[in-house]
Tab-separated table of C-alpha atoms and ligand atoms in Angstrom:
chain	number	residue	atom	x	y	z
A	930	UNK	CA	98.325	106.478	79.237
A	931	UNK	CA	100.219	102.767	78.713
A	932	UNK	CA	100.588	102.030	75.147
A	933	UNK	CA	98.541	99.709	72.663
A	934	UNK	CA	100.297	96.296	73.884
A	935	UNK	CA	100.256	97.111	77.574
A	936	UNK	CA	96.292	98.239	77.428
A	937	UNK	CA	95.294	94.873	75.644
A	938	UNK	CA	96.658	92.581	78.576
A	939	UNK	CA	95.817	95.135	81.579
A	940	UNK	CA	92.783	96.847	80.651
A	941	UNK	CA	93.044	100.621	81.342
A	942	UNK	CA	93.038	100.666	84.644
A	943	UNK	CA	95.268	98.029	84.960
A	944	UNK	CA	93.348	96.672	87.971
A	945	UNK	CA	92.912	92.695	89.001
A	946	UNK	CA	89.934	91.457	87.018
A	947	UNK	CA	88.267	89.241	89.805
A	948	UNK	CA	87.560	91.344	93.070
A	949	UNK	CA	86.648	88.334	94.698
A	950	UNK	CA	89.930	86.163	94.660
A	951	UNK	CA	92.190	88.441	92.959
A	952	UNK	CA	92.299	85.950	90.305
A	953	UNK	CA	94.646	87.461	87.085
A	954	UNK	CA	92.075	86.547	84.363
A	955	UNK	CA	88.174	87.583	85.227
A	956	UNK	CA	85.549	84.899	85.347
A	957	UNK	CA	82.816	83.820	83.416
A	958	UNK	CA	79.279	84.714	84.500
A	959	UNK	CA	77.108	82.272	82.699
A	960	UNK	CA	74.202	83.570	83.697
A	961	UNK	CA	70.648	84.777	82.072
A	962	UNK	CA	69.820	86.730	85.317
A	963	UNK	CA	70.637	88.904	88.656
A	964	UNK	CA	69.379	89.133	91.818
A	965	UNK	CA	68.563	92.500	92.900
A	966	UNK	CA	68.261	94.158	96.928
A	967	UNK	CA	65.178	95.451	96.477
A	968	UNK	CA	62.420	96.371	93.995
A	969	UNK	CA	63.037	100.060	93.719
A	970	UNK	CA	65.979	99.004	92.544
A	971	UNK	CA	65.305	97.019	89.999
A	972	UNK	CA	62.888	99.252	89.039
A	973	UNK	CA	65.438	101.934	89.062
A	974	UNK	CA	67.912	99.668	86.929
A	975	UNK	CA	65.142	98.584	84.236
A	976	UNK	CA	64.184	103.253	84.104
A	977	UNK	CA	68.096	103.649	83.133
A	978	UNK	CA	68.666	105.485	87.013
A	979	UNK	CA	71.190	103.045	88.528
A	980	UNK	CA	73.905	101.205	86.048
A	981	UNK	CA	73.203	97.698	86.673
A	982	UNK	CA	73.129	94.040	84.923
A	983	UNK	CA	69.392	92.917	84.507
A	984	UNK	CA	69.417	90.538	81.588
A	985	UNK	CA	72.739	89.157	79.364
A	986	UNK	CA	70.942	89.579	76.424
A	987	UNK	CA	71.344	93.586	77.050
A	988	UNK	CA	74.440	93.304	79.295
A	989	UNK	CA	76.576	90.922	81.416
A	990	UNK	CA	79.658	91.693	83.066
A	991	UNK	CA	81.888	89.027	81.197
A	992	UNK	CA	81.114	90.780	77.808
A	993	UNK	CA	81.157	94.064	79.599
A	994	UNK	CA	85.108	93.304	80.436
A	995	UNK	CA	85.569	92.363	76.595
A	996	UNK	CA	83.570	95.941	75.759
A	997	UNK	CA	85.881	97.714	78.426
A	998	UNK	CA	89.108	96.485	76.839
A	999	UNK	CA	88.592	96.882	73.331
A	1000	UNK	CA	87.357	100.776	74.525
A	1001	UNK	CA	90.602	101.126	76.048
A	1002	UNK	CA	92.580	100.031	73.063
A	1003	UNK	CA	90.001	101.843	70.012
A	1004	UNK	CA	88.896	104.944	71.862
A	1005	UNK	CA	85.393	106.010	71.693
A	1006	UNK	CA	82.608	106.892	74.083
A	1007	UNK	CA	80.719	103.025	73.699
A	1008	UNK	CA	81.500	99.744	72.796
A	1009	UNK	CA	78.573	97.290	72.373
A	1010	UNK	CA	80.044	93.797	71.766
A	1011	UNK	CA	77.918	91.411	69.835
A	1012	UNK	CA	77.258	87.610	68.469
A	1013	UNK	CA	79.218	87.889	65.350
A	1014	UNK	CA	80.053	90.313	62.804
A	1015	UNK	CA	77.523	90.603	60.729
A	1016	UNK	CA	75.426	90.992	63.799
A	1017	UNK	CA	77.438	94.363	64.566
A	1018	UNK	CA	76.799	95.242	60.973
A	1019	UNK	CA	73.115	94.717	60.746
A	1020	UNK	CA	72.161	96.205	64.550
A	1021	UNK	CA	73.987	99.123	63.457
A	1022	UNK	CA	72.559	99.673	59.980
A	1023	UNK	CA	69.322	99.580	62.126
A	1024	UNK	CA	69.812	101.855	64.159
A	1025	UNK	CA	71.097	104.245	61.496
A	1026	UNK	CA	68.139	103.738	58.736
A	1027	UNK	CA	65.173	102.437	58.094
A	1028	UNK	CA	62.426	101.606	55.252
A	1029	UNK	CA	61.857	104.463	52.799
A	1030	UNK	CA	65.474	105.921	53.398
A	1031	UNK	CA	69.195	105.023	51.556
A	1032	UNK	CA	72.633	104.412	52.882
A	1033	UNK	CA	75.741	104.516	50.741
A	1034	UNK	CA	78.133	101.629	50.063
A	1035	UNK	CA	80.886	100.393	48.713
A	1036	UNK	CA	80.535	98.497	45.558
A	1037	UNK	CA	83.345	96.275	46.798
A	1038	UNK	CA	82.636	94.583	50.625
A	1039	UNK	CA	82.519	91.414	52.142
A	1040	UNK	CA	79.871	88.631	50.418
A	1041	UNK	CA	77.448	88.442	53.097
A	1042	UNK	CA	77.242	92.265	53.360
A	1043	UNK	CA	76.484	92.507	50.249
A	1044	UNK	CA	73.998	90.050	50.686
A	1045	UNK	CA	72.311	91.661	53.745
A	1046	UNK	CA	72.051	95.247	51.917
A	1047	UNK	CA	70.554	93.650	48.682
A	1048	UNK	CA	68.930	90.292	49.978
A	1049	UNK	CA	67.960	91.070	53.485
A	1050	UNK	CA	67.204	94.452	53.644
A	1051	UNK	CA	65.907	96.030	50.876
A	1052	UNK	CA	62.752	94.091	51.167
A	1053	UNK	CA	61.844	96.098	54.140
A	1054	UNK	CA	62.833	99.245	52.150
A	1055	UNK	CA	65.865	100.372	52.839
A	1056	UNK	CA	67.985	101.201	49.536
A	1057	UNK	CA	71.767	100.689	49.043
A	1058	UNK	CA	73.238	102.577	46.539
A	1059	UNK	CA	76.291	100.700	45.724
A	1060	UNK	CA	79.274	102.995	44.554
A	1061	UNK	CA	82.631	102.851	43.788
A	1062	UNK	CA	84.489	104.065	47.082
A	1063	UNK	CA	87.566	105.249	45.644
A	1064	UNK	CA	85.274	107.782	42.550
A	1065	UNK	CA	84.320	110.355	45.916
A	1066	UNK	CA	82.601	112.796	43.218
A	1067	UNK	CA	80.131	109.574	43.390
A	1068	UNK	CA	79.910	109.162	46.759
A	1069	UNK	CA	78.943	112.740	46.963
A	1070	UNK	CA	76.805	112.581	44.045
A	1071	UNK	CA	74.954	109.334	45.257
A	1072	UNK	CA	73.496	111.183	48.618
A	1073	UNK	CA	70.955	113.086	48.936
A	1074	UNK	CA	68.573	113.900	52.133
A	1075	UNK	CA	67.160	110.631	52.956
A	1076	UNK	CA	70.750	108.983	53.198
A	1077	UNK	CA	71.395	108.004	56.766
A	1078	UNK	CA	74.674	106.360	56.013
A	1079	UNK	CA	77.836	105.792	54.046
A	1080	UNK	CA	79.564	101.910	54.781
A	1081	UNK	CA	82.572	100.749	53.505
A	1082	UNK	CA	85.739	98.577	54.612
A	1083	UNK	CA	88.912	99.872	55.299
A	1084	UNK	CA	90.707	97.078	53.187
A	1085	UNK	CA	87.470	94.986	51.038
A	1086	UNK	CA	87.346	91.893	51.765
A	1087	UNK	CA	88.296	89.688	48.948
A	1088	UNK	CA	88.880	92.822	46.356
A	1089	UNK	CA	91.684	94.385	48.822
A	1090	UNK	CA	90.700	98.301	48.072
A	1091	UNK	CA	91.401	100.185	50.605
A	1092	UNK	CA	89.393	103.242	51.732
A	1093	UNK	CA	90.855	106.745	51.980
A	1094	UNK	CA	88.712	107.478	55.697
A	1095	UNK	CA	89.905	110.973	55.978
A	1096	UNK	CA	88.865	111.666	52.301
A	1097	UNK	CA	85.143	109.905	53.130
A	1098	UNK	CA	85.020	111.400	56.531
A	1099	UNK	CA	85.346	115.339	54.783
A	1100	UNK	CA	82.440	114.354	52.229
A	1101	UNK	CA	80.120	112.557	55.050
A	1102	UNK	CA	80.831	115.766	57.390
A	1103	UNK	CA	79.844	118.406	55.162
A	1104	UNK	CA	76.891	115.991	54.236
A	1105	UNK	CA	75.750	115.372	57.845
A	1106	UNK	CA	75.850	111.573	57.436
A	1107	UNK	CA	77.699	109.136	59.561
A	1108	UNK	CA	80.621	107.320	58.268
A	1109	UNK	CA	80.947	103.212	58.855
A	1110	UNK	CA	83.617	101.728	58.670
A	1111	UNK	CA	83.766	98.300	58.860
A	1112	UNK	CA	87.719	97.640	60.743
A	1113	UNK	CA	88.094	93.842	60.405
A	1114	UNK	CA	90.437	93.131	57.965
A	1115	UNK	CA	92.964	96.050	60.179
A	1116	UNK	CA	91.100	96.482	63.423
A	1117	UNK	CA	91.975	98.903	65.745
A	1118	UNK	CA	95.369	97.852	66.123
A	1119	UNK	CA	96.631	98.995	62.502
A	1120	UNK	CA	93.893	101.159	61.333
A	1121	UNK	CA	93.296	104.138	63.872
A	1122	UNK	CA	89.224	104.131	62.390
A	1123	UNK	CA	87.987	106.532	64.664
A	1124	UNK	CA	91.309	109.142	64.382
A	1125	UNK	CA	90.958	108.666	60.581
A	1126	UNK	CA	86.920	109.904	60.859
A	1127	UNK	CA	84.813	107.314	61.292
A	1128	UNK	CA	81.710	107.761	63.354
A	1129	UNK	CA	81.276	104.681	63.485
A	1130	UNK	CA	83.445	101.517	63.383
A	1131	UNK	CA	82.633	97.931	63.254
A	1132	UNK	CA	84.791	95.000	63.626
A	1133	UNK	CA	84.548	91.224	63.415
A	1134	UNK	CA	85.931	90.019	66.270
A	1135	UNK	CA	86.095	86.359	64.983
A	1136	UNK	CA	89.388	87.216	62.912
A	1137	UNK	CA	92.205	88.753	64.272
A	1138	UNK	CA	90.596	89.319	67.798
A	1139	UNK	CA	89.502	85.627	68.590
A	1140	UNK	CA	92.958	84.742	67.451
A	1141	UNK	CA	92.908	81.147	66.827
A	1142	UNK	CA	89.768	81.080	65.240
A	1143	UNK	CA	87.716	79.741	68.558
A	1144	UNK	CA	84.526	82.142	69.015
A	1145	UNK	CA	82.341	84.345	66.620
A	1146	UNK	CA	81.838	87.934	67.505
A	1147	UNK	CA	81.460	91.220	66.540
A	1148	UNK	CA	81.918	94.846	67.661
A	1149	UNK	CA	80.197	98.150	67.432
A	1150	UNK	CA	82.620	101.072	68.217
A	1151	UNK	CA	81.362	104.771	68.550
A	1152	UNK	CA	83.422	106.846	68.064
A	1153	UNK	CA	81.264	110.149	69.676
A	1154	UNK	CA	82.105	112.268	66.584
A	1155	UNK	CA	78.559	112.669	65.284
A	1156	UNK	CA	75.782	114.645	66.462
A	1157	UNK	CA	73.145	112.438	66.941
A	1158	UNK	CA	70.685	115.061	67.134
A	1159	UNK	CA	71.139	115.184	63.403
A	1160	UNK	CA	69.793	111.857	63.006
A	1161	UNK	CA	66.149	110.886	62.318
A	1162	UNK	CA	66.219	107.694	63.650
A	1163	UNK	CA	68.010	108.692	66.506
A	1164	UNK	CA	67.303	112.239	67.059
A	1165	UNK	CA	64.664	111.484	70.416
A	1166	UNK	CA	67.703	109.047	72.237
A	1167	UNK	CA	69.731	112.321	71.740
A	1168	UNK	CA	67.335	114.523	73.936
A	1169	UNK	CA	68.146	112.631	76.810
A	1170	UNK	CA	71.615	110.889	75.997
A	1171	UNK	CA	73.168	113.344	73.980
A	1172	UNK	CA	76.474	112.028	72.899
A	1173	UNK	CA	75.635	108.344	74.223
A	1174	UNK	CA	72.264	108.531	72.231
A	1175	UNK	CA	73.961	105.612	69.960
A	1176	UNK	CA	75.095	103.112	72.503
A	1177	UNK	CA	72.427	103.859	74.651
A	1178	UNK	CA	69.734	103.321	71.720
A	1179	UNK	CA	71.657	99.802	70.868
A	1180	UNK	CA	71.342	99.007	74.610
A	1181	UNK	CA	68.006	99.935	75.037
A	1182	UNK	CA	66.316	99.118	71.813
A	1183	UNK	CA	68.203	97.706	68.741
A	1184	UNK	CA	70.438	95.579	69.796
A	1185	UNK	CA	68.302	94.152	72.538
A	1186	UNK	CA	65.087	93.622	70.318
A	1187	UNK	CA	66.967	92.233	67.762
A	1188	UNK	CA	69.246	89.743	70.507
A	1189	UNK	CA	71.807	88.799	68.616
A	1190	UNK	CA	73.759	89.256	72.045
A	1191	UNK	CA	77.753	87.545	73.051
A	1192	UNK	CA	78.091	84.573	74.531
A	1193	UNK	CA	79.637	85.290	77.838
A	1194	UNK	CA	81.942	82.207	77.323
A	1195	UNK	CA	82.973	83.488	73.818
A	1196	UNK	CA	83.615	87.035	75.521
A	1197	UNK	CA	85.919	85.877	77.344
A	1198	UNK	CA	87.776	83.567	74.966
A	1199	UNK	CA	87.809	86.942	73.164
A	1200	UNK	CA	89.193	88.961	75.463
A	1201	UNK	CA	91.963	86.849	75.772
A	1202	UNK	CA	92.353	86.515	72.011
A	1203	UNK	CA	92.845	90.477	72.492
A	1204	UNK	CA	95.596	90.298	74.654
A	1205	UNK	CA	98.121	88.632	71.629
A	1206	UNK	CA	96.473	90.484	69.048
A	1207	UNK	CA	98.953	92.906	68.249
A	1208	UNK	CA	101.772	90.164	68.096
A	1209	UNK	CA	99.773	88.395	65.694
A	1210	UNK	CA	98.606	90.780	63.237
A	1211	UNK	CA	102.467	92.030	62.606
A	1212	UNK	CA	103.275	88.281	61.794
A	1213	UNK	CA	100.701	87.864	59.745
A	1214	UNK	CA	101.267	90.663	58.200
A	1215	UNK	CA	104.607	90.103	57.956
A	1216	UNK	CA	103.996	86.399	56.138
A	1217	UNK	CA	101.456	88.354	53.640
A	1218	UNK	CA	103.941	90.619	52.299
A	1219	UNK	CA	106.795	87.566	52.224
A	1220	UNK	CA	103.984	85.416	50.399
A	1221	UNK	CA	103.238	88.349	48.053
A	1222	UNK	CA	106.571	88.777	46.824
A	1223	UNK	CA	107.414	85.194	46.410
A	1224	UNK	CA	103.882	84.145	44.701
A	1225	UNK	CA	104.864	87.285	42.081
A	1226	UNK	CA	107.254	86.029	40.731
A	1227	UNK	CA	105.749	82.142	40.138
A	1228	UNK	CA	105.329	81.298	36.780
A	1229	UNK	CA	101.636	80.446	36.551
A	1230	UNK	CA	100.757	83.091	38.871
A	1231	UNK	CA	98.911	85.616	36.756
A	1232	UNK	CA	98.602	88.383	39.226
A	1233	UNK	CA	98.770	89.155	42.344
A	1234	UNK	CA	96.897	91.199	44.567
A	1235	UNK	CA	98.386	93.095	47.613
A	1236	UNK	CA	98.327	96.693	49.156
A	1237	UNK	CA	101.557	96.344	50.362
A	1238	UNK	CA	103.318	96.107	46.896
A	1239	UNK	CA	104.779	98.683	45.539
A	1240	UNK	CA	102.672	98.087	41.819
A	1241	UNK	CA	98.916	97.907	43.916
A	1242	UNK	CA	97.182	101.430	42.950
A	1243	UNK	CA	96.319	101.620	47.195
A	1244	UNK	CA	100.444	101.053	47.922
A	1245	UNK	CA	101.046	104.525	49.271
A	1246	UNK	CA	97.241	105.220	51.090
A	1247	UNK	CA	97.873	101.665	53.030
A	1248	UNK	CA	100.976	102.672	54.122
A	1249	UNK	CA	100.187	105.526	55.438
A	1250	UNK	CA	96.650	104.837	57.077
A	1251	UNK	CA	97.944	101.757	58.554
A	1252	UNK	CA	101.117	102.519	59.920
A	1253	UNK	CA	103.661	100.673	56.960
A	1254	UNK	CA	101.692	97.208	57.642
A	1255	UNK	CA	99.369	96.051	55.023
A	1256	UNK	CA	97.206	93.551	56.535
A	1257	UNK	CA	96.949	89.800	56.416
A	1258	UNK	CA	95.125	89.370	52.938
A	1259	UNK	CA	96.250	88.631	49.361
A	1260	UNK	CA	94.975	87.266	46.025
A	1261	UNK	CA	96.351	85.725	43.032
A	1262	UNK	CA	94.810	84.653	40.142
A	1263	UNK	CA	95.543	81.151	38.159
A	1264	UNK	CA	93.561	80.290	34.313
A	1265	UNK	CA	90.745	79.697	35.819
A	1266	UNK	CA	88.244	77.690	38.423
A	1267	UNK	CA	89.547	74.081	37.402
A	1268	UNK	CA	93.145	75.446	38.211
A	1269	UNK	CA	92.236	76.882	41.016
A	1270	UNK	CA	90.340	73.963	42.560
A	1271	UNK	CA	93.702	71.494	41.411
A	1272	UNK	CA	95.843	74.323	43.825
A	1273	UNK	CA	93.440	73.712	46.483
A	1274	UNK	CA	93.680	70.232	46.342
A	1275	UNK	CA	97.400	70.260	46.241
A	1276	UNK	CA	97.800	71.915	49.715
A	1277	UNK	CA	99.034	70.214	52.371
A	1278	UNK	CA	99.583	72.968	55.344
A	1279	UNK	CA	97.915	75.801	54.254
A	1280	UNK	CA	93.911	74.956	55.235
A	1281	UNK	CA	91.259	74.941	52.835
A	1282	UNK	CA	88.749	77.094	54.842
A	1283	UNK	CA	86.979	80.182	54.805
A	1284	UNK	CA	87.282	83.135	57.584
A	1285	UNK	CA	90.109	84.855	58.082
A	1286	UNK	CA	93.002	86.604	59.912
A	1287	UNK	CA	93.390	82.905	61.842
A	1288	UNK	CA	96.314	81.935	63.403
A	1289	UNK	CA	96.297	79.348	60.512
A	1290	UNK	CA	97.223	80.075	57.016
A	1291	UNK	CA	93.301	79.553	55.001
A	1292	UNK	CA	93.175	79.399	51.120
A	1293	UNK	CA	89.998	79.494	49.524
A	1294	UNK	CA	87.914	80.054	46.127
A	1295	UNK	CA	85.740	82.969	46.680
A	1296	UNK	CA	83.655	82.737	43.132
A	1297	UNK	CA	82.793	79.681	44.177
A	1298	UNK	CA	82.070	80.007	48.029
A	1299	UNK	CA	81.415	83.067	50.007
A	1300	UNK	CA	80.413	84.789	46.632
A	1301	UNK	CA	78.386	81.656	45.515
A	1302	UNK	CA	74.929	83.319	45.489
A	1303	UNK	CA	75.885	85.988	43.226
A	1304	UNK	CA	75.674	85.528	39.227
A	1305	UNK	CA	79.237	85.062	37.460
A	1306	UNK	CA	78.337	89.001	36.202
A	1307	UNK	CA	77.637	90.085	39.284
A	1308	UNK	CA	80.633	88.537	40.968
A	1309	UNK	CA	83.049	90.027	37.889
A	1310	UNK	CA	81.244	93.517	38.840
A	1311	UNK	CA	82.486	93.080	42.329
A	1312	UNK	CA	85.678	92.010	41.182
A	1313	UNK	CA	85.238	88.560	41.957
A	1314	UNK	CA	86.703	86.268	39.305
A	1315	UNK	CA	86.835	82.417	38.673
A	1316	UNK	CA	90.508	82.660	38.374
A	1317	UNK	CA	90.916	84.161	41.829
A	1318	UNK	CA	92.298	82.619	45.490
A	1319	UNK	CA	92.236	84.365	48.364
A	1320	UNK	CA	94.555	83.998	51.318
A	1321	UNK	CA	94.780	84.685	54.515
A	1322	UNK	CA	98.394	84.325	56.558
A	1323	UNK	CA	98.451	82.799	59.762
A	1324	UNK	CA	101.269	83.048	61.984
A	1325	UNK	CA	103.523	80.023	60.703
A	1326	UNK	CA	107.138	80.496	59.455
A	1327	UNK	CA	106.952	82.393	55.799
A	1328	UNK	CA	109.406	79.401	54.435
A	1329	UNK	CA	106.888	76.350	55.278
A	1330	UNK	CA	104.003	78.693	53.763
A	1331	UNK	CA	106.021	79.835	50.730
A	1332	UNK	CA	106.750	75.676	50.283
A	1333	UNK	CA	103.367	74.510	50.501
A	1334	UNK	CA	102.024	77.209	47.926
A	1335	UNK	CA	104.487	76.170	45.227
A	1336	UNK	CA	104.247	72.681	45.202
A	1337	UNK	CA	100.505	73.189	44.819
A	1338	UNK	CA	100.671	75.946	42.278
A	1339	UNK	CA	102.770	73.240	40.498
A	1340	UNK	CA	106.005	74.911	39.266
A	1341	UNK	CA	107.942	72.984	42.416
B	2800	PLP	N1	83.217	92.018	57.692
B	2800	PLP	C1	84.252	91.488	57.024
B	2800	PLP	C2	85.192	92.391	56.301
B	2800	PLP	C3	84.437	90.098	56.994
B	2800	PLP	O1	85.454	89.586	56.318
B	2800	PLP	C4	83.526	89.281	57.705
B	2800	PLP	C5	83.675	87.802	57.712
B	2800	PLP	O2	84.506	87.249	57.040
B	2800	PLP	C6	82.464	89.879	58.379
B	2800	PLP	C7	82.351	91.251	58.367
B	2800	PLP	C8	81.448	89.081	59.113
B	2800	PLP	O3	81.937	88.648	60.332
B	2800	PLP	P1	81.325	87.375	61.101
B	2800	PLP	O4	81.721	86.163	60.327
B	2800	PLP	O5	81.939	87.472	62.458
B	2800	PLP	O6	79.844	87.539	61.122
């Protein structure tokens, strides 16, 4: 098999994209519709007998080249690509759980996710019990027979723990209970999700995928390691589908009742974000590490928050699960808000913007933003403070970003 770099720009078979004209990159079939030969045979596409595009909300062959490329690159036995991250996140929690049942998460994850277990979904009776991912006697100890999930992130997202997947995977094994991991902040490229034992992995392909911050997307992975037949929810697809009763569940019900289905244009802007992924995750990795050792040591900086040195508690776990790179995410911590907002008004490279893993360097207050809906408890009990920035490198040179974050910290 060709390796990571060579996959991303060929596809696995490394075949031409357009049959037509033999044109290098594959067109973009904005369209709702197909036309079919005959009605037995759309008949026989709608019973799931013959493998064909009906409808792009369920499938269309410019996502379908995005779906086939990030297989080829993450493993798995189904990809189902959809309109943003949290779209992945929610389809899937769907499709996993439902009202009178619990899933498992990490007391440390993204705002929104948060948000969606507590806000969203719990009114329609599905419990979260939050739990601290690295304390695994809890994780054990918070399951019990109607949990139909444990989620977490492989680095959180702005708290930068990182999850120990081989550790989670033992306890969710012996439990029978899928594992979810949600891949953004490392994708598939540094974090080997589905190796590691996940069951399931989910990525937000508007970060690090999409590159220079053009499309939103996101991506369910399966990784075929769990039995569906153990699952409730899922246990009828698996009569029929057996390994594929996941995917083919997503295809055929979740995902295409709920909708939240890819652009065909942003597919493809996607899958050629995917073909200078790798490139750009090792610089931005590389500026986050640079940044992190020369923010340390600023007076005024009060500390500083990054996997990838030596004094973070997840030092030696990151370097191992992700190959010696540490993603493309710090913190540091100044008094307090005011000082914080006076930093971000200082800047004058380095964007004031949320999302991440751009090709731009983005600085931005999380209390006060993505964590905005949350009290000031609640944010300090998911390690949110007032005092905190987050960044996320971009691809510049280390110097310019190292220049413009001094002058605005203010010890120029
Ligand atoms: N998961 C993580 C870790 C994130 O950081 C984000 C967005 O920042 C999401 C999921 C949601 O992705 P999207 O914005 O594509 O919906």
């Amino acid at each position: 098999m060709n390796g990571f770099a060579t996959r991303a720009v060929h596809g696995a078979g490394g075949g031409v994209a357009d049959q037509a004209h033999g044109a290098l990159r594959g067109p973009v079939y904005d369209t709702v519709s197909f036309d079919f030969a005959s009605a037995e045979d759309i008949a026989a596409a709608f019973a799931g007998r013959k493998a064909a595009h009906s409808y792009s909300r369920i499938t269309n062959p410019t996502v379908a080249e995005l779906e086939g490329r990030v297989q080829s690159l993450a493993g798995g036995v189904g990809v189902v690509a959809l309109s943003s991250g949290m779209a992945a996140i929610s389809t899937a929690i769907m499709a996993l759980a439902g009202a009178g049942t619990n899933i498992v998460a990490a007391r440390s994850l993204f705002g929104n996710t948060t948000s969606l277990l507590t806000h969203t979904l719990a009114p329609w009776g599905l419990e979260t019990r939050f739990v601290d991912m690295d304390d695994h006697a809890a994780v054990a100890a918070a399951m019990d027979a109607d949990t139909r999930a444990v989620f977490c992130e492989s680095i959180t997202n702005p708290q930068l723990e990182v999850a120990d997947i081989p550790a989670l995977a033992a306890i969710c094994r012996e439990r029978g209970v899928p594992l979810v991991v949600d891949n953004t902040a490392t994708t598939f490229y540094l974090c080997r999700a589905g190796e590691l034992g996940a069951d399931i992995e989910i990525v937000s392909s508007t970060k690090y995928i999409s590159g220079g911050g053009t499309t939103v997307g996101g991506l369910i992975i399966d990784h075929g390691s769990f039995p569906w037949s153990k699952s409730p929810r899922l246990a009828e697809f698996a009569k029929g589908f057996g390994p594929f009763a996941f995917i083919v569940a997503l295809r055929r019900e979740i995902s295409r009742n709920i909708g939240a289905c890819l652009a065909p244009h942003n597919a493809w802007l996607q899958t050629l974000g995917l073909e200078t992924m790798a490139l750009r995750v090792e610089k931005s990795c590389h500026n986050a590490l640079a940044l992190a050792r020369f923010l340390k040591q600023l007076p005024g900086v009060r500390a500083l928050n990054y996997p990838g040195l030596p004094g973070s508690p997840y030092h030696e776990l990151a370097g191992n699960q992700f190959g010696g790179r540490y993603g493309g995410i710090l913190t540091f911590e100044l008094a307090g808000r005011r000082e914080c907002f006076a930093c971000l008004d200082r800047l004058r490279l380095i964007k004031r913007a949320t999302n991440i893993n751009d090709n731009k360097t983005l600085a931005i207050h999380p209390a006060s933003t993505i964590f905005t809906e949350f009290s000031q408890q609640e944010r300090e009990a998911m390690g949110v403070g007032e005092g905190m920035i987050r960044i996320s490198t971009g691809i510049e040179d280390s110097e310019d970003l190292q220049r413009d974050l001094e002058q605005a910290i203010g010890s120029a």
